[in-house]
XYZ file of C-alpha atoms in Angstrom:
455
model
C -14.279 -3.898 16.205
C -12.937 -7.481 16.132
C -10.319 -6.363 13.627
C -9.232 -3.596 15.942
C -8.953 -5.875 18.966
C -6.852 -8.255 16.937
C -4.565 -5.429 15.911
C -4.045 -4.368 19.512
C -3.324 -7.938 20.560
C -0.789 -8.395 17.801
C 0.858 -5.105 18.570
C 1.286 -6.223 22.160
C 2.717 -9.522 20.932
C 5.343 -7.576 18.990
C 6.253 -5.372 22.019
C 6.558 -8.415 24.201
C 8.694 -10.219 21.648
C 11.018 -7.181 21.391
C 11.788 -7.214 25.084
C 11.855 -10.933 25.701
C 15.076 -12.970 26.128
C 16.323 -15.415 23.512
C 15.026 -15.747 19.993
C 12.769 -13.290 18.146
C 12.948 -14.916 14.732
C 14.375 -18.394 15.133
C 17.794 -16.876 15.239
C 19.688 -16.056 18.436
C 19.513 -12.403 19.535
C 23.336 -12.154 19.686
C 23.253 -11.710 15.903
C 21.656 -8.306 16.341
C 25.165 -7.022 16.788
C 26.373 -8.650 13.612
C 26.699 -6.325 10.600
C 26.737 -6.858 6.919
C 30.325 -7.202 5.518
C 29.762 -4.307 3.153
C 27.483 -1.247 3.577
C 24.439 -1.276 1.329
C 25.393 1.929 -0.330
C 28.753 0.558 -1.277
C 27.490 -2.748 -2.645
C 28.049 -3.471 -6.344
C 25.716 -6.371 -7.245
C 27.658 -8.973 -9.305
C 30.978 -7.796 -7.985
C 30.628 -7.562 -4.194
C 31.108 -10.821 -2.292
C 30.339 -13.231 -5.220
C 31.655 -16.206 -3.311
C 29.268 -15.525 -0.383
C 27.410 -18.498 1.062
C 24.061 -18.072 2.722
C 20.536 -19.452 2.986
C 17.766 -16.781 2.784
C 14.105 -17.105 3.592
C 11.804 -14.391 2.415
C 8.109 -13.567 3.530
C 6.102 -11.900 0.823
C 2.478 -10.678 0.385
C 2.751 -11.488 -3.342
C 1.434 -15.103 -3.116
C 0.672 -14.864 -6.905
C 4.342 -14.630 -7.817
C 5.935 -17.113 -5.470
C 6.008 -19.907 -8.026
C 6.431 -17.778 -11.129
C 8.322 -14.425 -11.302
C 10.083 -14.878 -8.049
C 11.580 -18.176 -9.263
C 12.966 -16.444 -12.319
C 14.469 -13.679 -10.113
C 16.197 -16.329 -8.030
C 17.708 -17.952 -11.140
C 18.942 -14.607 -12.459
C 20.399 -13.703 -9.089
C 22.040 -17.137 -8.652
C 23.880 -16.682 -11.948
C 25.951 -14.095 -10.033
C 25.587 -15.711 -6.538
C 25.421 -19.348 -6.920
C 26.003 -20.128 -3.235
C 23.052 -18.073 -1.962
C 19.982 -20.183 -1.650
C 16.682 -18.219 -1.596
C 13.283 -19.477 -0.543
C 10.012 -17.559 -0.686
C 6.976 -18.025 1.485
C 3.693 -16.323 0.445
C 1.205 -15.115 3.020
C -2.284 -14.054 2.111
C -3.461 -12.147 5.212
C -0.092 -10.532 5.264
C -0.013 -7.984 8.020
C -1.835 -10.186 10.586
C 0.055 -13.408 9.890
C 3.478 -11.778 9.403
C 3.097 -9.929 12.792
C 2.220 -13.190 14.560
C 5.251 -14.853 12.851
C 7.496 -12.026 14.020
C 6.306 -12.250 17.572
C 6.553 -16.113 17.624
C 10.085 -16.146 16.352
C 9.738 -17.939 13.083
C 9.973 -15.807 9.985
C 13.397 -15.674 8.153
C 15.858 -13.145 6.843
C 13.837 -10.798 4.585
C 10.210 -9.691 4.890
C 7.868 -7.013 3.706
C 7.644 -4.878 6.910
C 4.106 -5.144 8.280
C 2.128 -1.919 8.858
C 1.715 -3.001 12.541
C 5.334 -2.092 13.366
C 5.722 1.406 14.871
C 8.605 3.547 13.434
C 10.180 3.742 16.884
C 10.193 -0.044 17.008
C 11.918 -0.747 13.643
C 15.375 -1.222 15.044
C 14.097 -4.024 17.319
C 13.336 -6.187 14.308
C 15.305 -4.874 11.367
C 18.841 -4.059 10.484
C 19.605 -0.505 9.608
C 20.158 -0.392 5.905
C 21.649 3.134 5.847
C 21.087 6.785 6.530
C 18.381 8.694 4.626
C 21.159 10.824 3.105
C 22.410 7.627 1.398
C 19.060 7.302 -0.475
C 17.243 10.627 -0.719
C 18.796 11.570 -4.099
C 18.658 8.157 -5.738
C 15.611 6.319 -4.436
C 11.961 7.153 -4.285
C 10.076 6.814 -1.075
C 13.134 6.126 0.962
C 11.562 7.631 4.059
C 8.698 5.088 4.199
C 10.356 2.955 6.885
C 12.636 5.484 8.505
C 13.203 6.642 12.109
C 15.559 9.322 13.257
C 16.879 9.625 9.631
C 17.821 5.951 9.725
C 16.331 3.747 6.924
C 15.251 0.230 7.872
C 13.278 -0.784 4.756
C 13.713 -0.409 0.966
C 10.417 -0.111 -0.961
C 9.437 -2.965 -3.299
C 8.021 -0.369 -5.656
C 5.757 2.701 -5.606
C 2.000 2.716 -6.164
C 0.003 5.388 -7.785
C -3.636 5.708 -6.579
C -6.237 5.507 -9.222
C -8.968 3.451 -10.894
C -8.510 0.224 -12.965
C -11.036 0.316 -15.767
C -12.016 -1.516 -19.005
C -11.680 0.750 -21.978
C -14.006 -1.263 -24.086
C -16.794 -1.008 -21.483
C -16.316 2.758 -21.205
C -16.357 3.168 -25.014
C -19.572 1.066 -25.261
C -21.223 3.269 -22.643
C -20.302 6.325 -24.733
C -17.720 7.696 -22.365
C -15.222 9.634 -24.345
C -13.430 11.662 -21.689
C -12.218 10.370 -18.313
C -14.054 11.878 -15.373
C -12.239 14.483 -13.213
C -14.828 14.937 -10.425
C -17.163 12.667 -8.444
C -20.316 13.908 -9.983
C -19.131 13.114 -13.521
C -17.763 9.746 -12.274
C -21.096 8.709 -10.927
C -22.779 9.864 -14.099
C -20.425 7.703 -16.097
C -21.205 4.755 -13.840
C -24.836 5.245 -14.642
C -24.117 5.168 -18.403
C -22.355 1.859 -18.025
C -25.308 0.584 -16.168
C -27.711 1.754 -18.761
C -25.813 0.935 -21.937
C -23.901 -2.189 -21.074
C -24.259 -5.400 -19.149
C -21.230 -4.679 -16.981
C -21.199 -3.975 -13.219
C -20.196 -0.272 -13.161
C -18.099 -0.300 -10.050
C -17.005 -3.507 -8.303
C -16.355 -2.997 -4.582
C -14.536 -6.244 -3.719
C -16.331 -6.002 -0.409
C -16.076 -9.704 0.494
C -12.273 -9.731 0.206
C -11.950 -7.168 2.968
C -8.376 -6.052 2.485
C -9.085 -4.556 -0.865
C -11.330 -1.946 0.750
C -8.377 -0.235 2.395
C -7.443 0.892 -1.133
C -9.907 3.802 -0.702
C -7.874 5.179 2.167
C -4.962 5.843 -0.289
C -6.906 8.581 -2.024
C -7.711 10.900 0.873
C -4.380 12.685 1.094
C -2.465 13.955 -1.923
C -5.007 12.854 -4.479
C -7.885 14.518 -2.798
C -6.039 17.667 -1.509
C -3.023 18.245 -3.731
C -1.118 18.717 -0.541
C 1.999 16.620 0.290
C 1.726 17.747 3.955
C -1.897 16.581 4.426
C -1.409 13.035 5.785
C 1.604 13.128 8.051
C 1.512 16.776 9.168
C -2.055 18.254 8.729
C -4.323 15.328 9.281
C -3.014 14.631 12.699
C -3.562 18.321 13.786
C -6.645 19.190 11.779
C -10.079 19.711 13.427
C -12.803 17.480 11.847
C -10.665 16.276 8.875
C -13.497 14.056 7.586
C -15.985 16.907 7.173
C -17.566 17.695 3.850
C -16.007 20.524 1.755
C -18.137 22.552 -0.534
C -15.754 21.972 -3.470
C -15.858 18.214 -2.944
C -12.242 17.678 -2.216
C -10.546 16.015 0.759
C -11.355 12.721 2.556
C -15.086 13.169 2.570
C -15.287 13.451 -1.201
C -13.459 10.147 -1.629
C -15.633 8.175 0.765
C -18.831 9.814 -0.430
C -18.004 8.636 -3.871
C -18.214 5.028 -2.728
C -21.310 5.772 -0.679
C -23.198 7.276 -3.542
C -22.257 4.629 -5.961
C -23.609 1.855 -3.633
C -26.745 3.982 -2.750
C -27.488 4.535 -6.399
C -27.186 0.879 -7.155
C -24.044 1.279 -9.382
C -22.126 -1.575 -7.770
C -22.676 -5.325 -7.603
C -26.088 -6.424 -6.413
C -24.787 -8.303 -3.370
C -21.438 -7.217 -2.004
C -21.037 -10.270 0.154
C -20.659 -12.384 -3.022
C -17.766 -10.517 -4.528
C -14.848 -12.728 -5.568
C -11.337 -11.265 -5.645
C -9.792 -13.853 -7.880
C -12.816 -13.982 -10.006
C -12.911 -10.233 -10.549
C -9.730 -10.356 -12.570
C -11.391 -12.335 -15.363
C -14.587 -10.424 -15.046
C -13.032 -6.976 -15.727
C -10.752 -8.509 -18.445
C -13.880 -9.971 -20.227
C -15.918 -6.724 -19.866
C -18.257 -7.823 -17.127
C -16.922 -5.054 -14.807
C -16.501 -1.428 -15.620
C -13.997 -0.325 -13.018
C -12.470 -1.006 -9.608
C -10.750 1.336 -7.217
C -7.293 -0.272 -6.611
C -3.647 0.760 -6.672
C -1.634 0.676 -9.836
C -0.227 -2.661 -8.674
C -3.513 -4.231 -9.719
C -3.302 -3.491 -13.375
C -0.996 -6.362 -14.454
C -3.202 -8.859 -12.552
C -6.313 -7.688 -14.356
C -4.462 -7.698 -17.674
C -3.435 -11.299 -16.989
C -7.028 -12.304 -16.127
C -8.069 -13.108 -19.640
C -7.400 -12.494 -23.365
C -8.235 -8.815 -23.419
C -5.057 -7.260 -21.780
C -5.237 -4.225 -24.066
C -8.675 -3.368 -22.695
C -7.374 -2.826 -19.116
C -6.183 0.768 -18.382
C -5.691 2.966 -15.366
C -6.990 6.440 -14.665
C -6.641 9.061 -11.892
C -9.275 9.107 -9.137
C -11.935 11.599 -10.102
C -11.282 14.583 -7.802
C -9.957 17.993 -8.894
C -8.469 20.675 -6.666
C -8.885 24.165 -8.074
C -9.247 22.720 -11.538
C -6.187 20.475 -11.320
C -5.928 16.714 -10.767
C -3.505 15.034 -8.505
C -2.677 11.462 -7.615
C -1.073 10.153 -4.513
C 2.110 8.240 -5.047
C 3.486 6.121 -2.182
C 5.647 3.259 -1.426
C 4.281 -0.317 -1.381
C 5.606 -2.674 1.260
C 9.353 -2.275 2.105
C 11.913 -5.000 2.298
C 13.400 -5.303 5.756
C 16.364 -7.414 6.809
C 16.119 -9.393 10.055
C 18.258 -7.798 12.699
C 18.991 -11.205 14.168
C 20.309 -12.711 10.959
C 24.099 -13.451 10.719
C 26.494 -11.098 9.090
C 26.662 -13.322 6.053
C 22.860 -13.454 5.800
C 22.439 -9.705 6.148
C 24.986 -9.251 3.439
C 23.283 -11.663 1.142
C 19.853 -10.247 1.926
C 21.011 -6.652 1.122
C 22.624 -7.752 -2.158
C 19.409 -9.412 -3.192
C 17.291 -6.495 -2.165
C 19.590 -4.082 -4.143
C 19.316 -6.335 -7.112
C 15.504 -6.552 -6.944
C 15.287 -2.805 -6.534
C 17.703 -1.672 -9.204
C 17.957 -4.446 -11.839
C 15.005 -6.954 -11.750
C 12.475 -4.717 -13.380
C 9.943 -5.827 -10.786
C 8.192 -2.460 -10.319
C 7.735 -1.852 -13.992
C 6.269 -5.362 -14.694
C 3.918 -4.959 -11.811
C 2.596 -1.613 -12.927
C 4.300 0.323 -10.161
C 6.734 3.335 -9.912
C 10.324 2.181 -10.031
C 12.254 2.976 -6.852
C 15.353 4.256 -8.639
C 14.800 7.936 -9.505
C 14.649 8.498 -13.236
C 13.695 4.968 -14.221
C 10.959 4.617 -16.870
C 7.290 4.275 -15.758
C 5.246 1.378 -17.077
C 2.833 2.045 -19.966
C -0.181 1.545 -17.731
C 0.476 4.903 -16.130
C 0.098 6.778 -19.451
C -3.058 8.535 -18.256
C -1.001 10.134 -15.470
C 1.350 12.029 -17.783
C -0.398 15.348 -17.104
C -1.252 14.579 -13.514
C 0.709 15.896 -10.620
C 1.991 13.007 -8.508
C 2.008 13.894 -4.774
C 4.277 12.007 -2.377
C 3.430 12.466 1.261
C 6.152 14.406 3.165
C 7.517 12.664 6.253
C 6.257 13.670 9.682
C 8.513 16.121 11.602
C 11.021 14.875 13.987
C 9.331 13.673 17.212
C 5.981 13.032 15.446
C 7.005 9.942 13.473
C 4.491 7.773 15.279
C 1.787 10.367 15.875
C -0.328 9.373 12.904
C -0.186 5.835 13.865
C -1.188 6.529 17.449
C -4.144 8.786 16.620
C -5.204 6.454 13.811
C -5.210 3.466 16.193
C -6.704 5.201 19.120
C -9.467 6.522 16.940
C -10.286 2.937 15.914
C -10.803 4.129 12.325
C -7.579 2.424 11.409
C -6.895 4.047 7.981
C -4.790 1.933 5.630
C -4.852 -1.059 7.824
C -8.360 -2.259 8.843
C -11.154 -2.335 6.183
C -14.002 -2.154 8.674
C -14.630 1.633 8.404
C -14.850 1.382 4.532
C -17.064 -1.711 4.817
C -19.343 0.313 7.078
C -19.856 2.836 4.321
C -21.125 0.209 1.897
C -23.328 -1.316 4.646
C -24.777 2.104 5.525
C -25.449 2.910 1.847
C -27.294 -0.371 1.369
C -29.211 -0.212 4.625
C -30.007 3.531 4.517
C -29.447 3.728 8.289
C -26.764 6.420 8.028
C -25.775 9.187 5.639
C -22.181 9.728 4.817
C -22.451 13.076 6.675
C -23.391 11.120 9.882
C -20.558 8.656 9.322
C -18.145 11.478 8.946
C -19.383 13.114 12.115
C -18.710 9.873 14.097
C -15.245 9.607 12.579
C -14.441 13.226 13.393
C -15.502 12.764 17.039
C -13.370 9.588 17.303
C -10.438 11.382 15.705
C -10.739 14.378 18.049
C -10.815 12.123 21.090
C -7.702 10.363 19.861
C -5.935 13.652 19.207
C -6.709 14.803 22.749
C -5.534 11.476 24.181
C -2.171 12.038 22.392
C -1.842 15.690 23.554
C -2.849 17.240 20.229
C -5.149 20.298 20.268
C -7.037 20.316 16.947
C -6.445 23.393 14.850
């Protein structure tokens, strides 16, 4: 609950900052009327405004890259734009701290748009980058930070939702085929427990933020339906109820519940170590972890056994077919109160990062430019149908966010609900069915509060 209260406080701070006089980001609000000198869609990086002078500050969630890869990107970009100075600041608890920074007025020119910003509020903080029609045929996930068909954020990359695993551990356990359903997956975890010294499934409970990864699997990956999250989930009656075919949200969360209940995870979840787990899985002390595709390069870099780290689809099948959710990671947003020169420089840098830097591929993600090659780590997904959530219909852009917040389940943002599954499985005080009943009741109440009659 304390996470939920904090989220409400931060949301209120953002609203207050948007309506307050004066500065919202350390820059005077009069710059909100300033426009980039060239439209994003017309920019030719390396040719457009090469004599431009500007100082850019960027907030990022990728603290691990601030002093390494990002410095290389700056050098490459400065070869074309020597008068644009770029400084990165990494933030660990990104959504919380970035939201506070936005409300206090000190953040910079480019940031990864926090999940706390409602779609209807995007224009209060971020410069419009273009119309959806400018991007829909060339960029993946261009609708992630869009309102009224106006795009305010460009995705850093796309993520595929699956499971990071150690191939050597799986082979040692005698697993010859990747699991395609929860029952087989749990049986494979038991084989790892019985035949190796590795922890079968590492929850990363103590880190907190890592637990929200489980929410990414409940839509397209568990249903095969691109309309599930933004169109059906908000209107459905009891969306967390158990299905006989073990598909849908319940099947995802129950997989975690059963793994913990059966003792197939670490002995004491409170002792998990996010940074330490990278070396552990690389060295074969962990069998697998449920994380987005962005985690693969980090696990490969955790030790000498990069070739042992692989990525597989989450083990759910719908009518005999496997699907995987594909979605945008954080999106780059440009401060609406930056100057015209800063906005131009910011968009040029974002366009270079998106189209030329190779960031997505090196980070194990889906490139944003349609048609670009996928990284080798997604080889297991070649015969899997990737499902990208369709956008909400006009007038309902904020409906999921409102119901999600009012229910206090807080999918995709607060790890408390996933942590409660682990705690219940350990304590034995609740079944997954009882947890799902509570969530359904809270979801129904939130639907009714927002004028939705569950169907």
